[in-house]
Short mmCIF file of C-alpha atoms and ligand atoms in Angstrom, two decimals:
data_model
loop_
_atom_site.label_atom_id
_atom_site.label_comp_id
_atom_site.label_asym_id
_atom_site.label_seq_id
_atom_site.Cartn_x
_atom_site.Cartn_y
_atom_site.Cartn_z
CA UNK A 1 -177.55 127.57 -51.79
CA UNK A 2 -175.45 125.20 -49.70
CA UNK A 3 -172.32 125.31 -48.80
CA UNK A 4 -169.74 122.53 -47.49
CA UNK A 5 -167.26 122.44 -45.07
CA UNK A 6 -167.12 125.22 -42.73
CA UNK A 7 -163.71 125.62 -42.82
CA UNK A 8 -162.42 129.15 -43.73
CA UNK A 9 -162.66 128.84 -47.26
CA UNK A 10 -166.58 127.54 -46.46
CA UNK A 11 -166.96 130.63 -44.19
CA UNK A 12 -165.73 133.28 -46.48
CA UNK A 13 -168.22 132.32 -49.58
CA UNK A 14 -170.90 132.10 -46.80
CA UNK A 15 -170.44 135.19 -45.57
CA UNK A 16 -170.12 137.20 -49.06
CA UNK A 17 -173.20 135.05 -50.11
CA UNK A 18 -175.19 136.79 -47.16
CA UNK A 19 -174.00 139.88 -47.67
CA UNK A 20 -175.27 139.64 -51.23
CA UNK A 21 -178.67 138.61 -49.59
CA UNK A 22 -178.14 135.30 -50.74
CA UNK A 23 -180.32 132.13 -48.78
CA UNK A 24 -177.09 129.90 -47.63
CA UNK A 25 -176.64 126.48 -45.63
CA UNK A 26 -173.19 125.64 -44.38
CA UNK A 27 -172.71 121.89 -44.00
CA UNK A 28 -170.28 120.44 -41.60
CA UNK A 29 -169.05 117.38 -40.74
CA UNK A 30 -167.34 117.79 -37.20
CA UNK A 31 -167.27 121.92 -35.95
CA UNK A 32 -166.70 124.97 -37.44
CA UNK A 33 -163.20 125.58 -38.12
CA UNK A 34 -162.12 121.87 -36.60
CA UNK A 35 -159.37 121.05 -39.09
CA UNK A 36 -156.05 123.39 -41.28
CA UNK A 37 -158.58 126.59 -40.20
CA UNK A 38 -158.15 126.13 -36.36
CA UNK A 39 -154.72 125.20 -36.45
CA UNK A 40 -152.91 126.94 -38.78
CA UNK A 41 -150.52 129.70 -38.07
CA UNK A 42 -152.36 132.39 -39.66
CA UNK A 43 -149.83 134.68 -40.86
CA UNK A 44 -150.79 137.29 -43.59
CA UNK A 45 -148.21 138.86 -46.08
CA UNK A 46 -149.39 141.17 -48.78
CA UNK A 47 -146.82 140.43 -51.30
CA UNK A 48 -144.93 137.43 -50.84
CA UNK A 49 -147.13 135.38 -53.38
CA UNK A 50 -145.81 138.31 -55.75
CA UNK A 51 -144.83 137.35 -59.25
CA UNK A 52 -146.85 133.77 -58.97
CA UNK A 53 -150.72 133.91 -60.46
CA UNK A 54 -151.94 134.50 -56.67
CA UNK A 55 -150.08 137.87 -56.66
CA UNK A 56 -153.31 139.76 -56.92
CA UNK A 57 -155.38 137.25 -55.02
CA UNK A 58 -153.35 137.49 -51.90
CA UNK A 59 -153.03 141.79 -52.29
CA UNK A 60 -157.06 141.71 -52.44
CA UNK A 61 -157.24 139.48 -49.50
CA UNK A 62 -154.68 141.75 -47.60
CA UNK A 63 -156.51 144.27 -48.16
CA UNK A 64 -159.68 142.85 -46.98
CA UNK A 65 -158.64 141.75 -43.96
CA UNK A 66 -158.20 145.12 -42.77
CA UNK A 67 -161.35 146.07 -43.66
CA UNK A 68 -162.91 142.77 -42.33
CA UNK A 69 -161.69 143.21 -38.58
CA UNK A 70 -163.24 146.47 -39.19
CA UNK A 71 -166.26 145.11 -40.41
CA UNK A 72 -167.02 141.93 -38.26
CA UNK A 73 -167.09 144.14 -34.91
CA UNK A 74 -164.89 140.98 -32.99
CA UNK A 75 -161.95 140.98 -32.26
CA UNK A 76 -160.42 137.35 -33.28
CA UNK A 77 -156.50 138.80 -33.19
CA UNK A 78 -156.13 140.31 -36.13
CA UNK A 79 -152.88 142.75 -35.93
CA UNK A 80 -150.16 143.87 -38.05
CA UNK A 81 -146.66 142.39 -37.51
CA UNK A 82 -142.83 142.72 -38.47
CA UNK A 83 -141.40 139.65 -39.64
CA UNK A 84 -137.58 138.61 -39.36
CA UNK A 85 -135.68 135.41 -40.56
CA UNK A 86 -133.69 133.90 -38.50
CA UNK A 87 -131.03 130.63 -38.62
CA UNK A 88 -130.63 128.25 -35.58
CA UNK A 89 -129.83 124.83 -34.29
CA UNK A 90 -130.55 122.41 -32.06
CA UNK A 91 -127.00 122.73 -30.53
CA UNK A 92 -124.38 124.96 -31.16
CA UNK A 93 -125.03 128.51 -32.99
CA UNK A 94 -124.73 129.72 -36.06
CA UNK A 95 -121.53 131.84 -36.60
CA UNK A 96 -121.40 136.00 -36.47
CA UNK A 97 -123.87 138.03 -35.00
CA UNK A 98 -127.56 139.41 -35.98
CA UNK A 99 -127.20 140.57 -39.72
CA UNK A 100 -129.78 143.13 -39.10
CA UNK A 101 -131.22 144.82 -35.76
CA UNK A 102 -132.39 141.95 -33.50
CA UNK A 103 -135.58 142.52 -31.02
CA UNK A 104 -134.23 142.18 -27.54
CA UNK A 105 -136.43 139.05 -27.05
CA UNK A 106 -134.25 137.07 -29.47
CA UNK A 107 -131.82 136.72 -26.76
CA UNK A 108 -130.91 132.62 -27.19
CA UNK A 109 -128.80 130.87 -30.01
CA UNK A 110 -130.45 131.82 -33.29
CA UNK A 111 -129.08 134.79 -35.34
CA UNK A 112 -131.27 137.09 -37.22
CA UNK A 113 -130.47 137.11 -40.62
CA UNK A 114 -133.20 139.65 -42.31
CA UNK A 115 -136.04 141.53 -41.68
CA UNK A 116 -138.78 140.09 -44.35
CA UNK A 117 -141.74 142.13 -43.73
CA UNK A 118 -143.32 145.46 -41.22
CA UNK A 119 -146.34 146.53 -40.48
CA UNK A 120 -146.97 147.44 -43.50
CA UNK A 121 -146.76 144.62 -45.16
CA UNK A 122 -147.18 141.70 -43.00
CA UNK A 123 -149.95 140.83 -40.26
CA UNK A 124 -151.75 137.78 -38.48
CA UNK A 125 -155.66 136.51 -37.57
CA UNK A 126 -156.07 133.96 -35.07
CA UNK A 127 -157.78 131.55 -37.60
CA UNK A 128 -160.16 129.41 -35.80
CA UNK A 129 -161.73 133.00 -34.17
CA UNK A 130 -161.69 134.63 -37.54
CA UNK A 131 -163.40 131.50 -39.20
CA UNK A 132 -166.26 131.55 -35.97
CA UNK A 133 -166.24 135.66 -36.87
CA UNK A 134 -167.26 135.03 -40.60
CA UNK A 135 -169.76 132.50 -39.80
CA UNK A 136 -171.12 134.73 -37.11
CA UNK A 137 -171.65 137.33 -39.27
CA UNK A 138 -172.83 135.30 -42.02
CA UNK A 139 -175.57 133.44 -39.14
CA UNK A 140 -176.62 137.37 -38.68
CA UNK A 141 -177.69 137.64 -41.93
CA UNK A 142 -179.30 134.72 -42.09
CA UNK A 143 -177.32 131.97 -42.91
CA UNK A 144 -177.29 128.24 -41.08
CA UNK A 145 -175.36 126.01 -40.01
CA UNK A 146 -175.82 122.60 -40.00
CA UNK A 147 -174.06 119.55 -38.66
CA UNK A 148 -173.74 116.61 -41.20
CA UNK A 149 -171.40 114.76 -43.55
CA UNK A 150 -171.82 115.16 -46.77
CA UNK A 151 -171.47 112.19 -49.07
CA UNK A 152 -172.28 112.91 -52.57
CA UNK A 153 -173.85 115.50 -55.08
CA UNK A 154 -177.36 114.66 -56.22
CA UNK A 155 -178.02 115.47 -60.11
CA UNK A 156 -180.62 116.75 -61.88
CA UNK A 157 -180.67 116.48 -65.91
CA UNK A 158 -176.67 117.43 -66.16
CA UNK A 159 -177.40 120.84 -62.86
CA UNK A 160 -176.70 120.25 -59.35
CA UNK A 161 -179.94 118.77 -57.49
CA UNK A 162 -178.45 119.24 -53.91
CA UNK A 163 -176.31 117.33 -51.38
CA UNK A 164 -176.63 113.81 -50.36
CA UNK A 165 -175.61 113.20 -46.44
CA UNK A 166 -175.50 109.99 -44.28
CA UNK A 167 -178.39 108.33 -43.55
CA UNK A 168 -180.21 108.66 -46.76
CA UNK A 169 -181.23 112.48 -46.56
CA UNK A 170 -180.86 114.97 -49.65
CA UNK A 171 -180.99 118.77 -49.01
CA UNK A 172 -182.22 120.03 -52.21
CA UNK A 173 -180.33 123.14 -53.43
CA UNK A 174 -179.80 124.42 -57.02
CA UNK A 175 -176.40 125.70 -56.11
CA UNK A 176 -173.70 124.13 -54.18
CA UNK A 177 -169.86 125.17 -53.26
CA UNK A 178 -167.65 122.61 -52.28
CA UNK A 179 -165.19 123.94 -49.69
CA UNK A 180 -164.12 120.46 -47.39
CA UNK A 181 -160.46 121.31 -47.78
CA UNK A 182 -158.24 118.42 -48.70
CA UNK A 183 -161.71 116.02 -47.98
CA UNK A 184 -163.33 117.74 -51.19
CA UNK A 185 -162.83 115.15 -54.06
CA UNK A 186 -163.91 112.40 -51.46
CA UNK A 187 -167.09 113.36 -50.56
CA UNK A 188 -168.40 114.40 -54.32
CA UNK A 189 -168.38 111.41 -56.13
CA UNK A 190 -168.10 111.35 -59.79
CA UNK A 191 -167.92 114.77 -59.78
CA UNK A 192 -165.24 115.93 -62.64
CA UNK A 193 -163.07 117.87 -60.41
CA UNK A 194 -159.27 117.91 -60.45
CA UNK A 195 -157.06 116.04 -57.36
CA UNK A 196 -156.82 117.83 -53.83
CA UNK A 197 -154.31 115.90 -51.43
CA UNK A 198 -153.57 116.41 -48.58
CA UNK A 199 -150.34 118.05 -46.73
CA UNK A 200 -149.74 117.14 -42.98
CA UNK A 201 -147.79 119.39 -40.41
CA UNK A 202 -147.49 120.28 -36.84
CA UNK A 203 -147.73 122.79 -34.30
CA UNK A 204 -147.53 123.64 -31.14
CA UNK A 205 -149.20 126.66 -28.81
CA UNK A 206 -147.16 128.02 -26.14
CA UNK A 207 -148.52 130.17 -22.43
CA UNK A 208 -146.62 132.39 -20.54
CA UNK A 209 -144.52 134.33 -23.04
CA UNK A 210 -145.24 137.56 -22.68
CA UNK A 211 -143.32 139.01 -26.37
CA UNK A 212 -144.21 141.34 -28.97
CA UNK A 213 -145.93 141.16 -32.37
CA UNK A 214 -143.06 140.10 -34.49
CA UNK A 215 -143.19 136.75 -36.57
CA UNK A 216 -140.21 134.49 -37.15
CA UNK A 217 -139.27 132.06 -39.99
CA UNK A 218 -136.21 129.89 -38.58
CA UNK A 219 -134.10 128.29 -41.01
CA UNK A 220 -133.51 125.26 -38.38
CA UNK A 221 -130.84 122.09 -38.00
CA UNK A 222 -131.88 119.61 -35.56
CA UNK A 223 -128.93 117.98 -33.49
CA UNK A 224 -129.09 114.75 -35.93
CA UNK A 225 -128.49 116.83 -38.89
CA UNK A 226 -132.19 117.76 -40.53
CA UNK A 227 -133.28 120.82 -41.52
CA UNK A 228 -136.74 122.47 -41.73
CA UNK A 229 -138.52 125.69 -41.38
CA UNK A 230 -140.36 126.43 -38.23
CA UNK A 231 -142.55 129.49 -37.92
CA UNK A 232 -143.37 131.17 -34.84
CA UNK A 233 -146.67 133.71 -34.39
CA UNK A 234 -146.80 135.72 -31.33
CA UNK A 235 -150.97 136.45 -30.90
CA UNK A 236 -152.12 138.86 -28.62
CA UNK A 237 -154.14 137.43 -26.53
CA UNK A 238 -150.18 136.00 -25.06
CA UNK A 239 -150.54 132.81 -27.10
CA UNK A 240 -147.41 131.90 -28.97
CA UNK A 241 -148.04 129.46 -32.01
CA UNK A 242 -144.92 127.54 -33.53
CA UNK A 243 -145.23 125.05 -37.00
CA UNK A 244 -143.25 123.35 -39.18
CA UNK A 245 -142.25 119.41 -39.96
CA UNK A 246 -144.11 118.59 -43.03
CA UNK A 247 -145.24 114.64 -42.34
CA UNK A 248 -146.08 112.63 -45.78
CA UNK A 249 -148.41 110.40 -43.22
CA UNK A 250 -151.70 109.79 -45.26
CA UNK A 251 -155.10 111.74 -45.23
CA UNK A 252 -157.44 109.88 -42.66
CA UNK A 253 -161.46 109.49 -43.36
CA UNK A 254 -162.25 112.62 -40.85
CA UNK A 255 -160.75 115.76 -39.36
CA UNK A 256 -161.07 113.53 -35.77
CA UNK A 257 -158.74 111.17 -36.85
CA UNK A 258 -155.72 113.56 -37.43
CA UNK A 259 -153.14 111.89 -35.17
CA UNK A 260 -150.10 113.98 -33.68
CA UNK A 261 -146.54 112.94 -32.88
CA UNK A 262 -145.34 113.92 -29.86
CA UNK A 263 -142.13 113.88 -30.76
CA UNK A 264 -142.29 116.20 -33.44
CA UNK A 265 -143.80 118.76 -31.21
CA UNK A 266 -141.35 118.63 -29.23
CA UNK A 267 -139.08 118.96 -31.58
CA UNK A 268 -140.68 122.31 -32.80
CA UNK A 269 -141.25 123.76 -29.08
CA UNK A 270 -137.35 122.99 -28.57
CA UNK A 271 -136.63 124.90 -31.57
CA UNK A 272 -139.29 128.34 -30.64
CA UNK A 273 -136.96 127.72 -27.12
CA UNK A 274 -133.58 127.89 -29.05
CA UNK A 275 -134.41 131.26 -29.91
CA UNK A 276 -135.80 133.23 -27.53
CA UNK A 277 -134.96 132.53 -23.30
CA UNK A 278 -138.82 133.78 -22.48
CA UNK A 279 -140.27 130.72 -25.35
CA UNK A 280 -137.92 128.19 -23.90
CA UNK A 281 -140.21 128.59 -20.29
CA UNK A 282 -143.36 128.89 -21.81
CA UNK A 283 -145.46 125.96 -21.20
CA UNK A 284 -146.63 123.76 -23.96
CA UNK A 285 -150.69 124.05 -24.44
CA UNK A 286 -151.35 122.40 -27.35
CA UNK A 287 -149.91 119.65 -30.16
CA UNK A 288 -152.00 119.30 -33.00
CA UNK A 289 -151.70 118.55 -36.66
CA UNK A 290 -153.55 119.31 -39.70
CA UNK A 291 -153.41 118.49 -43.12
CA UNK A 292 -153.26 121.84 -45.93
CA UNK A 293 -155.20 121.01 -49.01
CA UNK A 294 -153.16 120.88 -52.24
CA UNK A 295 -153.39 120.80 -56.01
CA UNK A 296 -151.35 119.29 -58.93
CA UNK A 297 -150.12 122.77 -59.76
CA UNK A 298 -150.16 124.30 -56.56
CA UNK A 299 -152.68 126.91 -57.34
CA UNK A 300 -156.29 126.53 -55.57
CA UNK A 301 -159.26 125.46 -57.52
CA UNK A 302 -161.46 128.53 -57.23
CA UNK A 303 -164.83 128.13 -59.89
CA UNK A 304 -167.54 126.78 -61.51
CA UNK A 305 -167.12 122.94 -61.86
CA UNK A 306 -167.07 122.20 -65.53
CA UNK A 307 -169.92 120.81 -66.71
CA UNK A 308 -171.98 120.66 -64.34
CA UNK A 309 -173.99 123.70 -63.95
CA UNK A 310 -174.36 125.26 -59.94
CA UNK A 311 -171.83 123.21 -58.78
CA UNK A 312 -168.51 125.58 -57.10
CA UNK A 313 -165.51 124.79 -55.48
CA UNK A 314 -163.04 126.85 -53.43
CA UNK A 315 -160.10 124.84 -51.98
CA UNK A 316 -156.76 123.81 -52.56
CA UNK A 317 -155.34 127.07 -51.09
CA UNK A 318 -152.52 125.35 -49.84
CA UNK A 319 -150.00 127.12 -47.16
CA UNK A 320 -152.07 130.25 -47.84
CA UNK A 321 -155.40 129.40 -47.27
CA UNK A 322 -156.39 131.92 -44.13
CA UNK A 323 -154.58 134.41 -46.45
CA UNK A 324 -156.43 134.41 -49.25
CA UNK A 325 -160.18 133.26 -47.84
CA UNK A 326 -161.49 136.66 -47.75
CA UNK A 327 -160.62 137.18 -52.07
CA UNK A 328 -161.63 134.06 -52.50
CA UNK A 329 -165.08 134.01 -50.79
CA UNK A 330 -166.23 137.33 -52.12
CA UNK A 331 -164.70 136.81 -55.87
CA UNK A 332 -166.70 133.30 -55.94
CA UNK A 333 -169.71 135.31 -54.49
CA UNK A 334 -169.58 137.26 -57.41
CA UNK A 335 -169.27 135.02 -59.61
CA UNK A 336 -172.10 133.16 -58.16
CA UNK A 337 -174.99 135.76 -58.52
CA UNK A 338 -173.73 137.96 -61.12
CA UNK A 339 -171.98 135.50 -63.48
CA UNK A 340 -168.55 137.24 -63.44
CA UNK A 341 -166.20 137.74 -60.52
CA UNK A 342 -164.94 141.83 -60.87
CA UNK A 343 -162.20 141.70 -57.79
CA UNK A 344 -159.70 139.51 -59.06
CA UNK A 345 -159.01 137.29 -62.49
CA UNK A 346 -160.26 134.15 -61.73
CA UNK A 347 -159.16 132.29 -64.93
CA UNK A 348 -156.05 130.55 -62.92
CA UNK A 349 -157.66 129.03 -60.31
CA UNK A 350 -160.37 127.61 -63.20
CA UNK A 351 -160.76 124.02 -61.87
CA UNK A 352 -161.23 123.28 -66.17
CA UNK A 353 -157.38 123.59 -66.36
CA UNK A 354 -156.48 120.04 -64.77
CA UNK A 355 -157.77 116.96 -66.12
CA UNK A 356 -160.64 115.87 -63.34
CA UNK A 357 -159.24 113.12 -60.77
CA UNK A 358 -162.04 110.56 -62.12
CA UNK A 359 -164.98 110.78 -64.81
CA UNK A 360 -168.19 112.94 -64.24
C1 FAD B 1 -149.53 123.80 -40.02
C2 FAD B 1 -150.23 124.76 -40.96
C3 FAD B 1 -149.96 126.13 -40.86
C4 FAD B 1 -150.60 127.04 -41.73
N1 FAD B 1 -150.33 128.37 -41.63
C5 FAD B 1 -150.95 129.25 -42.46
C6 FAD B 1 -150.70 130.66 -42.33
O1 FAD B 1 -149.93 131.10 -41.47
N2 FAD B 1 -151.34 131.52 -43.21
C7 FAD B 1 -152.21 131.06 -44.17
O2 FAD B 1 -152.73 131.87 -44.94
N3 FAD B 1 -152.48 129.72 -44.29
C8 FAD B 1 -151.86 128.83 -43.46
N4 FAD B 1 -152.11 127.47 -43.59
C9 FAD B 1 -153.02 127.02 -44.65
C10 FAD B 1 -154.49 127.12 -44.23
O3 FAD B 1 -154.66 126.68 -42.90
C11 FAD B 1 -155.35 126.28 -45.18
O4 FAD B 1 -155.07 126.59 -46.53
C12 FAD B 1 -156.84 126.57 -44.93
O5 FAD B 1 -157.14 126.47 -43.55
C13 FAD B 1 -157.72 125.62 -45.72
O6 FAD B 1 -159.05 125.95 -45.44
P1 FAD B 1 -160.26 125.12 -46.06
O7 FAD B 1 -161.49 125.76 -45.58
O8 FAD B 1 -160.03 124.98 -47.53
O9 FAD B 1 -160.08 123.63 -45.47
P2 FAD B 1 -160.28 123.03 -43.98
O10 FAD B 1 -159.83 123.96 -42.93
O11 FAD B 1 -159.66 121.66 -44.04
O12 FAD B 1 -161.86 122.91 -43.84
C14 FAD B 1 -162.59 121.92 -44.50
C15 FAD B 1 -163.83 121.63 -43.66
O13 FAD B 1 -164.65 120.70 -44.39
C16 FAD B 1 -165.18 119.76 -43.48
N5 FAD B 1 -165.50 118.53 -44.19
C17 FAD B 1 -164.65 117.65 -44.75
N6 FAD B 1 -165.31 116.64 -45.32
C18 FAD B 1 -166.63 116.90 -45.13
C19 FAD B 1 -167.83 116.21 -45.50
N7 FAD B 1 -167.79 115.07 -46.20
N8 FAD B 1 -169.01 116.75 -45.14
C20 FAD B 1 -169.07 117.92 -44.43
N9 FAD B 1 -167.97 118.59 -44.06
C21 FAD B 1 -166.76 118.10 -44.42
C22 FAD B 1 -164.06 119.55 -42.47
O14 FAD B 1 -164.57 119.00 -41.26
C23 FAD B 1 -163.51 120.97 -42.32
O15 FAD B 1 -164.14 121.68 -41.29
C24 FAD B 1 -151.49 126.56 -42.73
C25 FAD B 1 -151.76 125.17 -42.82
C26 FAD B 1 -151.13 124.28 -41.94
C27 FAD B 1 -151.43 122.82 -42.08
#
């Protein structure tokens, strides 16, 4: 069984494949966890994909996370958090006070306008160490890892033959999951699987703010009049991680050619300081950017691809991708070696339901 991209959505179905005893390669282009997986924010919420097909897709994964940093034996940050929402600008303040009780920390010129989740329903991983935990876990059991990029499915007589990678070698497998994250659809071909795009956004990582686990969703102005969303993620290892500013720049080839604006991390740093006197003398450690991956329907394509039998796909998971890996990986597990996935409905995420983005 191969599976590629070693992303978090790769790493998941690994590890549930191993843990079912199943024989896996992971195939990646660049590193484990090198694109959206390392450098997303992380957040978990149990129900706040309520009332939307990925209602009981996110509750399962909720759950599992629990059980996972139980599980894994590492610690990659995984804690439980309250959230608040909060409303700020770049200059000037919002008007009246803290709608709800405000954590002391929130001393600068944002107000807090709800409290949107506790600990019992909201909590965060630090993605790129839980992707590395899965795959470590998974490599325990068995599974490898392997550095190439994949460029094509071979065929056999209508079934899946195995994967076709630069420089003219085929790794013969009779079952394959495609998990590259918004690079999916251009590295299978004529495979008849539905569009996955692309999303770009920022962040930022911030050192030196020592503040507690609560995570913020800012309802922003900048001075020139736009508004966005940023999010901020206390870890606890002292790293503070801020995104937001969704960019419509293009997909490049590779992960590695990602580029980041400076200015729009600054932009988002200036808006964690706004808020908080201890973020607005943190240092800035990182910029980065990553692209989510995204379907016509913004659900993820989680299933068999039709047609062609032993060929999988898990992507498309869109802003809640680190969220819902664990589900994900262990329903398509199940529906990998016992026919029928038992955890969670997987009819909405069938990758049959959108017309395929060219012909098989
Ligand atoms: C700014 C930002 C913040 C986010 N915050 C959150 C959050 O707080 N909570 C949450 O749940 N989700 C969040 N997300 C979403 C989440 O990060 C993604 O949904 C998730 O990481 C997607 O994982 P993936 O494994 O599908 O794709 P990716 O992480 O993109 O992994 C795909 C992998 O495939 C590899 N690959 C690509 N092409 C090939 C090839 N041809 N051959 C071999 N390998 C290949 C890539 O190198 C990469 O490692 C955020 C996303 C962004 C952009």
């Amino acid at each position: 069984m191969i599976v590629c991209g070693a992303g978090v959505m790769g790493a998941s179905v690994a590890y549930f494949l191993a843990r079912r005893g199943v024989g896996v390669t992971v195939v990646e282009r660049s590193g484990v966890a090198c694109a959206a997986s390392g450098k997303s924010g992380g957040f978990l919420a149990l129900d706040w994909c309520d009332g939307s097909p990925l209602g009981p897709l996110a509750r399962k994964s909720f759950a599992l996370h629990a059980e996972l940093a139980k599980q894994l034996g590492t610690d990659y940050g995984y804690r439980r958090m309250d959230t608040f929402m909060m409303s700020a600008r770049e200059r000037g303040a919002p008007t009246g006070g803290h709608r709800v009780p405000a954590p002391h920390w929130l001393d600068g010129a944002g107000v807090v306008t709800a409290a949107l989740g506790t600990t019992e329903t909201t909590a965060q991983v630090t993605p790129a160490r839980f992707t590395a935990a899965l795959l470590d876990a998974a490599h325990a059991r068995g599974t490898k890892l392997r550095i190439g990029l994949v460029e094509g499915i071979a065929r056999r007589d209508g079934a899946v033959g195995g994967v076709m990678l630069n420089g003219g070698e085929t790794l013969d497998a009779d079952a394959v999951v495609l998990a590259m994250g918004p690079w999916t659809g251009r590295a299978v071909g004529r495979l008849p699987l539905p569009s996955v795009y692309g999303l770009k956004g920022y962040s930022v990582t911030l050192a030196g703010a020592d503040v507690p686990a609560h995570a913020l969703f800012v309802d922003y102005r900048t001075a020139d009049g736009r508004a966005f969303e940023p999010e901020i993620f206390p870890r606890p290892d002292g790293e503070v991680y801020v995104c937001g500013m969704a960019d419509p720049a293009p997909l490049p080839d590779s992960p590695d050619g990602v580029e980041v604006s400076e200015v729009s991390c600054a932009t988002l740093a200036r808006a964690a300081g706004r808020v908080s006197s201890t973020l607005a003398a943190a240092r800035i450690t990182r910029r980065q950017a990553c692209y989510r991956p995204v379907t016509d329907d913004g659900l993820p394509l989680i299933g068999s691809v039709p047609g062609v039998a032993g060929a999988y796909v898990a992507t498309g998971h869109g802003p809640w991708g680190i969220l819902n890996a664990p589900a994900t990986g262990l329903a398509l597990a199940e529906l990998i070696t016992e026919g029928a996935a038992s955890l969670v409905d997987l009819r909405p995420f069938d990758p049959a339901r959108l017309p395929a983005a060219r012909g098989g």
